[in-house]
Coordinates of C-alpha atoms and ligand atoms in Angstrom, one line a residue:
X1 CA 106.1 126.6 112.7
X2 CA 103.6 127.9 109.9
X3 CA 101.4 126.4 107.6
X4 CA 100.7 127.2 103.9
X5 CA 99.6 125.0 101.0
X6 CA 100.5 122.2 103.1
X7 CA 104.4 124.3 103.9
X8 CA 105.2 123.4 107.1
X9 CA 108.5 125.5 108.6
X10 CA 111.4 123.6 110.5
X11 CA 113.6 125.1 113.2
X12 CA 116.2 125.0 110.4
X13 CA 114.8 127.9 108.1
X14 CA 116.9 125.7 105.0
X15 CA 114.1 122.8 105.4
X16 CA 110.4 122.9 104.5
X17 CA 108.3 120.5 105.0
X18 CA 105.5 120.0 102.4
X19 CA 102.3 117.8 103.0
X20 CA 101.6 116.4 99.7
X21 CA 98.2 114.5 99.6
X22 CA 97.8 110.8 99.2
X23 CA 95.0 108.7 98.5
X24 CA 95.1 106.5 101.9
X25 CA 94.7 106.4 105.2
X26 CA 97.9 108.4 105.9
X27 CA 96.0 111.3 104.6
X28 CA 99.6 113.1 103.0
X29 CA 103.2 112.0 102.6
X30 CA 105.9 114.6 103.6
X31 CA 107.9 115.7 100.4
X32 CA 111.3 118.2 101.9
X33 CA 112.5 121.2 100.2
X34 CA 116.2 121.7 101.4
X35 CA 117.3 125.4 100.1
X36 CA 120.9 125.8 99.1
X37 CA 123.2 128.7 97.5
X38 CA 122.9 127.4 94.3
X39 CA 118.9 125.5 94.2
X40 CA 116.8 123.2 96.0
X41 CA 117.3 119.6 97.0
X42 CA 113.5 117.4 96.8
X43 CA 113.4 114.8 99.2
X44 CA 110.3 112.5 98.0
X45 CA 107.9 114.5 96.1
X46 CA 104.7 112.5 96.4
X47 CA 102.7 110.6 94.5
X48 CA 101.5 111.3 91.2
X49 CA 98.1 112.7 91.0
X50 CA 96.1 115.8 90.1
X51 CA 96.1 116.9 93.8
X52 CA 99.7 116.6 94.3
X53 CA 100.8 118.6 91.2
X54 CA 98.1 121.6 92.2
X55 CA 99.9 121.6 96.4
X56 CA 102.9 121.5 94.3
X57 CA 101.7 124.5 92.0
X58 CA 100.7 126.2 95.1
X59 CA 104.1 125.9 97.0
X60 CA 106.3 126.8 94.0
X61 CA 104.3 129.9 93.6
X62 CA 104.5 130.8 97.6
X63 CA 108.2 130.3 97.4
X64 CA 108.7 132.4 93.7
X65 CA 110.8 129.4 92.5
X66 CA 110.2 127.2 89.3
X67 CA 111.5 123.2 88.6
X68 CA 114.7 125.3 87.0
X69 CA 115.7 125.7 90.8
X70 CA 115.8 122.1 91.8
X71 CA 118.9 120.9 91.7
X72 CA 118.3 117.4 92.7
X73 CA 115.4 114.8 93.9
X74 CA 116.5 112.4 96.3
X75 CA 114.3 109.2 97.1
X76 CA 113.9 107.8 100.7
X77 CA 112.8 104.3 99.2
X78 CA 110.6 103.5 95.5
X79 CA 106.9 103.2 97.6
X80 CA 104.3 105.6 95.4
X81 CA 103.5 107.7 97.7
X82 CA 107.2 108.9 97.8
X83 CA 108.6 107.7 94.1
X84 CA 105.6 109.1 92.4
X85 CA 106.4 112.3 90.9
X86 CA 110.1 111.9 90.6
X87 CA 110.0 111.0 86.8
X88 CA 107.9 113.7 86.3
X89 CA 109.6 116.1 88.7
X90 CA 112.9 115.2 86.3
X91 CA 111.1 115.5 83.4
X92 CA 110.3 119.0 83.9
X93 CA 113.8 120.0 85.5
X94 CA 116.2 118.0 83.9
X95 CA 117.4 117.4 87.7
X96 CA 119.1 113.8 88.7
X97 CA 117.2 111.1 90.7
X98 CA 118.8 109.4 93.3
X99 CA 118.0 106.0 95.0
X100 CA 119.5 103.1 95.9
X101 CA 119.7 100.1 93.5
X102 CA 117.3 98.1 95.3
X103 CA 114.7 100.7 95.0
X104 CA 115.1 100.9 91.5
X105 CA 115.1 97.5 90.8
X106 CA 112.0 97.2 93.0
X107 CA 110.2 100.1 91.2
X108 CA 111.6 98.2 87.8
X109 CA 109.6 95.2 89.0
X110 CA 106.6 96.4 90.2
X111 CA 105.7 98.8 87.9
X112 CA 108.1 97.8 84.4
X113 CA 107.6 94.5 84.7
X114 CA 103.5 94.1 83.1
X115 CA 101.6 92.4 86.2
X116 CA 104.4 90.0 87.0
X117 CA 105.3 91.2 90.5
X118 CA 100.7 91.3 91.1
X119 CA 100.6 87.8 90.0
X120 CA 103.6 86.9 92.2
X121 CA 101.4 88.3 95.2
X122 CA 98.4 86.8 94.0
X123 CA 100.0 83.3 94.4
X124 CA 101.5 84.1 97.4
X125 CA 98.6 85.2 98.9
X126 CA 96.5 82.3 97.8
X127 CA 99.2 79.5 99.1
X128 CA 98.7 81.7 102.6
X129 CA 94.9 81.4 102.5
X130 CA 93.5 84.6 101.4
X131 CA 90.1 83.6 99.2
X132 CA 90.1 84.0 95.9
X133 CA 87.7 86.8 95.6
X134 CA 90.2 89.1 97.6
X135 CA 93.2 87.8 96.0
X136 CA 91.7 88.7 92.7
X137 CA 91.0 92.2 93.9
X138 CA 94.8 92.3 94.5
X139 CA 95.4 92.5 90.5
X140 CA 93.4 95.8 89.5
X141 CA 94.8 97.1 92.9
X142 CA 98.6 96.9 92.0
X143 CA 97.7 97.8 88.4
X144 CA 96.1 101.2 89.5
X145 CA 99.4 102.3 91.0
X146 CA 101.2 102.4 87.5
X147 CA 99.3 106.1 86.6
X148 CA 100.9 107.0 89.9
X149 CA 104.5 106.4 89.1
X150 CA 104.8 107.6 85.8
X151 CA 106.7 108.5 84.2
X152 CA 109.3 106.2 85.9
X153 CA 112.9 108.5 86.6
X154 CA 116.4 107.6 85.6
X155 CA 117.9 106.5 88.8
X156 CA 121.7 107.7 89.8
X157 CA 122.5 105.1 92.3
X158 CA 123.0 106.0 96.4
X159 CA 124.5 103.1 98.4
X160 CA 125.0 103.2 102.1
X161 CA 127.8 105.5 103.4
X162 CA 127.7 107.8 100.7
X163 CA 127.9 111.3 101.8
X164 CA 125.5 113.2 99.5
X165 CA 124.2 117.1 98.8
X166 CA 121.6 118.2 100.4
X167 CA 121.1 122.1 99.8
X168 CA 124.5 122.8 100.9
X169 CA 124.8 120.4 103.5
X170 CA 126.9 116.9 103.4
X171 CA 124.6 114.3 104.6
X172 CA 125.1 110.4 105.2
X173 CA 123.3 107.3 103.8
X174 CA 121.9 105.0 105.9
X175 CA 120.3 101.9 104.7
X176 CA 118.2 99.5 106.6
X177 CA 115.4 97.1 105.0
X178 CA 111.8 95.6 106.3
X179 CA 109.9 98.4 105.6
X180 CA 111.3 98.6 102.0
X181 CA 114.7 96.8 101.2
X182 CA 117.0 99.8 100.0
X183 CA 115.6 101.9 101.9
X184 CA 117.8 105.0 102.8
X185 CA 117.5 107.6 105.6
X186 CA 120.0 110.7 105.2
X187 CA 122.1 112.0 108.7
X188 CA 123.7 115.1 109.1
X189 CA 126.2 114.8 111.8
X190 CA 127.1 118.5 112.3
X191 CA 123.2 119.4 113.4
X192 CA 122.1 115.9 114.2
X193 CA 119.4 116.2 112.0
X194 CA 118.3 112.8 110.4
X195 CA 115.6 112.2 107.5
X196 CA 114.3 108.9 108.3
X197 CA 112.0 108.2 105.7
X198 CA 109.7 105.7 106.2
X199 CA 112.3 103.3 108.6
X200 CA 111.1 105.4 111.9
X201 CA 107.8 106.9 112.0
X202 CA 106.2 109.1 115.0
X203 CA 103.0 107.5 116.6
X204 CA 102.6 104.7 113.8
X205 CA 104.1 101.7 112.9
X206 CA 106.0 101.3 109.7
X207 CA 104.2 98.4 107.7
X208 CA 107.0 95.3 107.6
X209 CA 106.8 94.5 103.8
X210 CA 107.2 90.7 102.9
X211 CA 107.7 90.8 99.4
X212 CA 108.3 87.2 97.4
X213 CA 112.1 87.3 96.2
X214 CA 113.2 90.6 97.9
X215 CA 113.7 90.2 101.9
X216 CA 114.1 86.7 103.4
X217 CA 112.9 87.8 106.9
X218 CA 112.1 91.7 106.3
X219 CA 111.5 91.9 110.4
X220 CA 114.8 90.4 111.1
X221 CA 116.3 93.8 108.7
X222 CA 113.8 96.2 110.3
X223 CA 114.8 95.3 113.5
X224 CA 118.4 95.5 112.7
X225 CA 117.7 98.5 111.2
X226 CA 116.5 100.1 114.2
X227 CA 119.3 99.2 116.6
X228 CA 121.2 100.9 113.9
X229 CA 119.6 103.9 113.7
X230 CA 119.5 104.4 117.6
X231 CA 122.9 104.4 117.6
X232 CA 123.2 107.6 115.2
X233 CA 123.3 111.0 118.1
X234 CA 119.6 112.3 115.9
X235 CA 118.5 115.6 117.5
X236 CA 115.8 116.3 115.2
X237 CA 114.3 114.1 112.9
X238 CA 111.8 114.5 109.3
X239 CA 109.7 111.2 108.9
X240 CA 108.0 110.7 105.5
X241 CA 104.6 110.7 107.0
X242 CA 104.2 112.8 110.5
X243 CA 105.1 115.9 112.6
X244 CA 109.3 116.4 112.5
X245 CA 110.5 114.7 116.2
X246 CA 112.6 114.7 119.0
X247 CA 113.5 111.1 120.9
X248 CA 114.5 109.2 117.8
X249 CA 116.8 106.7 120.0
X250 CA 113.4 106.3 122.0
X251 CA 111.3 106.1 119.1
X252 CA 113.7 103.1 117.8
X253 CA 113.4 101.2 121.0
X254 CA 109.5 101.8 120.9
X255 CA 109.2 100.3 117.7
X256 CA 111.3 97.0 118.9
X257 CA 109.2 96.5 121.9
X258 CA 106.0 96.9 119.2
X259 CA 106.9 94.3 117.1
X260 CA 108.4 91.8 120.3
X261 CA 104.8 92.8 121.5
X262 CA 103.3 91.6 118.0
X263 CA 105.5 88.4 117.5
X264 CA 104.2 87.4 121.0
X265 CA 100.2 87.3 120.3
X266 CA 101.1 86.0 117.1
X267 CA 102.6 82.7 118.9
X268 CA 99.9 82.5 121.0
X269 CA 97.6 82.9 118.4
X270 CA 99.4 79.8 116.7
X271 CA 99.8 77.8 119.7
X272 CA 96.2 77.9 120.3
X273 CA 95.5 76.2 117.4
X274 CA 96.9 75.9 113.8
X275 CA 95.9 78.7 111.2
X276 CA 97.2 80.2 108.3
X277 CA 98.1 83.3 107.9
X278 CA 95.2 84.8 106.5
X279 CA 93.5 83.3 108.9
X280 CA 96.0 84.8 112.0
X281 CA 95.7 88.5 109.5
X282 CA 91.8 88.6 109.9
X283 CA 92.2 87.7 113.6
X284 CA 94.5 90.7 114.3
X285 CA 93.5 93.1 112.1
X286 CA 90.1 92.0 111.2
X287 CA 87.7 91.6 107.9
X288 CA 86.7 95.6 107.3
X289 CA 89.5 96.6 106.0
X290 CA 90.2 97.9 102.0
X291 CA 92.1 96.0 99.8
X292 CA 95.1 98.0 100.1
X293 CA 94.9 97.5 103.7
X294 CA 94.8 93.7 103.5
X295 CA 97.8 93.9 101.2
X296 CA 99.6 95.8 104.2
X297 CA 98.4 93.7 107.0
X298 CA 98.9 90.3 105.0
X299 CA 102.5 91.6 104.4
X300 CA 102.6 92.2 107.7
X301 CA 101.2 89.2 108.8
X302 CA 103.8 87.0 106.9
X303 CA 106.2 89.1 107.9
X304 CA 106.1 88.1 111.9
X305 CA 105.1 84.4 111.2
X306 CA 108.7 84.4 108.9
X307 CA 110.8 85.8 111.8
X308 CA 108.5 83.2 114.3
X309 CA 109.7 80.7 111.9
X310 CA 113.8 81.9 111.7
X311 CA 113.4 81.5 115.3
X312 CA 112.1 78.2 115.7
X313 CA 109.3 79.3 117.3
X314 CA 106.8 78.3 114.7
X315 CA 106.6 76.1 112.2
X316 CA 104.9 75.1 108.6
X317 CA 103.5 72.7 106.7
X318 CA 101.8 72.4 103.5
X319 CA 98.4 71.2 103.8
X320 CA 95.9 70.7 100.6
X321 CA 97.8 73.2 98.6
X322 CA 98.0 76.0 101.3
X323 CA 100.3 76.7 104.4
X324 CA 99.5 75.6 107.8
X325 CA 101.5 77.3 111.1
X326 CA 101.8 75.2 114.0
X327 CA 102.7 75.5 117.2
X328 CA 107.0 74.7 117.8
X329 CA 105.8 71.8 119.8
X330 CA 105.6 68.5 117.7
X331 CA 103.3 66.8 120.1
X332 CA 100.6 66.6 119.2
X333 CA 101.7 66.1 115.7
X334 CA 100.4 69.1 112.7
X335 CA 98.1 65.7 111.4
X336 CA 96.3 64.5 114.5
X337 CA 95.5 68.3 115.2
X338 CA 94.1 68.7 111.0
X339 CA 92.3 66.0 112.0
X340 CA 90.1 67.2 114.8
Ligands
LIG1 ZN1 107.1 103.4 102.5
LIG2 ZN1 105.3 106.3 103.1

């Protein structure tokens, strides 16, 4: 494998990866370029910013090619840092977007929808226990991520099972939800190859997105989503963020003993005395984090205590305006133990 303005070459000489910068943690989400006879496929471009247009610049120029040789952008899932530059990436090549309907009605919300979907979280946040002075920081948080988005593409819709074009290739949709509901990996059974998106990452844990009014239990889908993905025979697979990987199966199974790892402490957390959420969020992850890491690890957060919940294993109750987890035990009962 080489490395050039953030090219990284696969084993298949038809797939480049490109490491397009984003402003987190992560560092860079990984955008594919899948060569065929007739163009190029994009698989998640990026976000959009100043740095990701000039890698973007710099890997069109390596390869000699220009947006007239894309021939389609294909979206993962609608999170920025893979949505970004599709409108934009269209815009310039006239090429069609595909995602799946949940992802576009998602994107739709979030970012066509004024600071609706923000306020939604807001509350949500605020009935979980997160004070207010973090909560509010939430706001000008989601509205930064608008520049980043737009322009907003028009969507062709993928649904699961649909066999579709990459380069010259015929590969498979796969949908599983938690990380984002909608969210599509791509499988090509003749090389076992498998673009897994954000649903199965290498060394890190996909953040479990609870979302008001999209997922009911997003772990419950996630972990579905796993067990479903194991099954497919993956040789080689392209995360969004990450080195390409062998092991998928193992990789899946990893990830389900993670989060049975996670819903464990969490239970003991609770059974050691009632909290809220944000309370049980700053006790895992801590107080130093950004805001857009206390978005993720509140999201998270709810996330587990919701599956606890499904599973009778916790339980809630509204106390002074805010949500209270308990313990599954109803002796003692949730008001003897407020009152201590
Ligand atoms: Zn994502
Ligand atoms: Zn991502």
């Amino acid at each position: 494998m080489n490395s050039i303005y953030g090219m990284v070459r696969q084993d298949n000489p038809y797939i480049l990866q490109v490491r397009v910068p984003v402003p987190y943690p992560l560092q860079y989400v990984n955008a594919y370029l899948i060569q065929g006879d007739s163009g190029w496929t994009v698989l998640d471009p990026g976000i959009h910013s100043p740095e990701a247009l000039e890698l973007w610049e710099g890997v069109f120029r390596t390869l000699g090619i220009g947006f007239g040789q894309l021939e389609r952008i294909v979206l993962t899932h609608h999170h920025p840092d893979h949505y970004g530059l599709a409108g934009y990436f269209q815009h310039k090549s006239g090429a069609p977007v595909f995602l799946s309907e949940w992802g576009r009605r998602q994107a739709d919300d979030l970012w066509g929808n004024g600071d609706e979907a923000a306020r939604r979280l807001w509350r949500l946040f605020r009935q979980h226990g997160m004070d207010a002075p973090m909560a509010d920081a939430m706001l000008p948080h989601m509205a930064g991520f608008v520049e980043l988005v737009s322009p907003r593409p028009e969507t062709a819709p993928i649904q699961s099972g649909d066999m579709l074009q990459l380069g010259d290739g015929l590969w498979e949709a796969v949908e599983t939800g938690g990380h984002a509901a909608g969210h599509m990996s791509f499988y090509r059974k003749e090389t076992g190859e498998m673009f897994c998106g954000d649903a199965v990452l290498p060394r890190i844990s996909p953040n479990i997105g609870y979302m008001p009014g999209v997922e009911e239990d997003p772990l419950a889908s996630f972990l579905e989503g796993l067990r479903h993905l194991g099954e497919y025979a993956v040789e080689r697979a392209y995360p969004g963020h990450r080195d390409s990987f062998q092991g998928f199966a193992k990789r899946c199974c990893e990830l389900i003993a993670h989060h049975d790892r996670r819903l464990g402490q969490m239970e003991e957390r609770i059974g050691a005395g009632p909290c809220t959420a944000y309370e049980c969020c700053t006790g895992l992850f801590g107080t130093r984090l950004t805001v857009h890491q206390f978005r993720f690890a509140m999201s998270e957060t709810l996330a587990h205590l919701i599956h606890l919940e499904g599973q009778g294993r916790i339980r809630r109750e509204e106390r002074q305006g805010a949500v209270v987890f308990f313990g599954a035990s109803r002796n003692p009962t949730a008001s003897s133990l407020l009152r201590r």
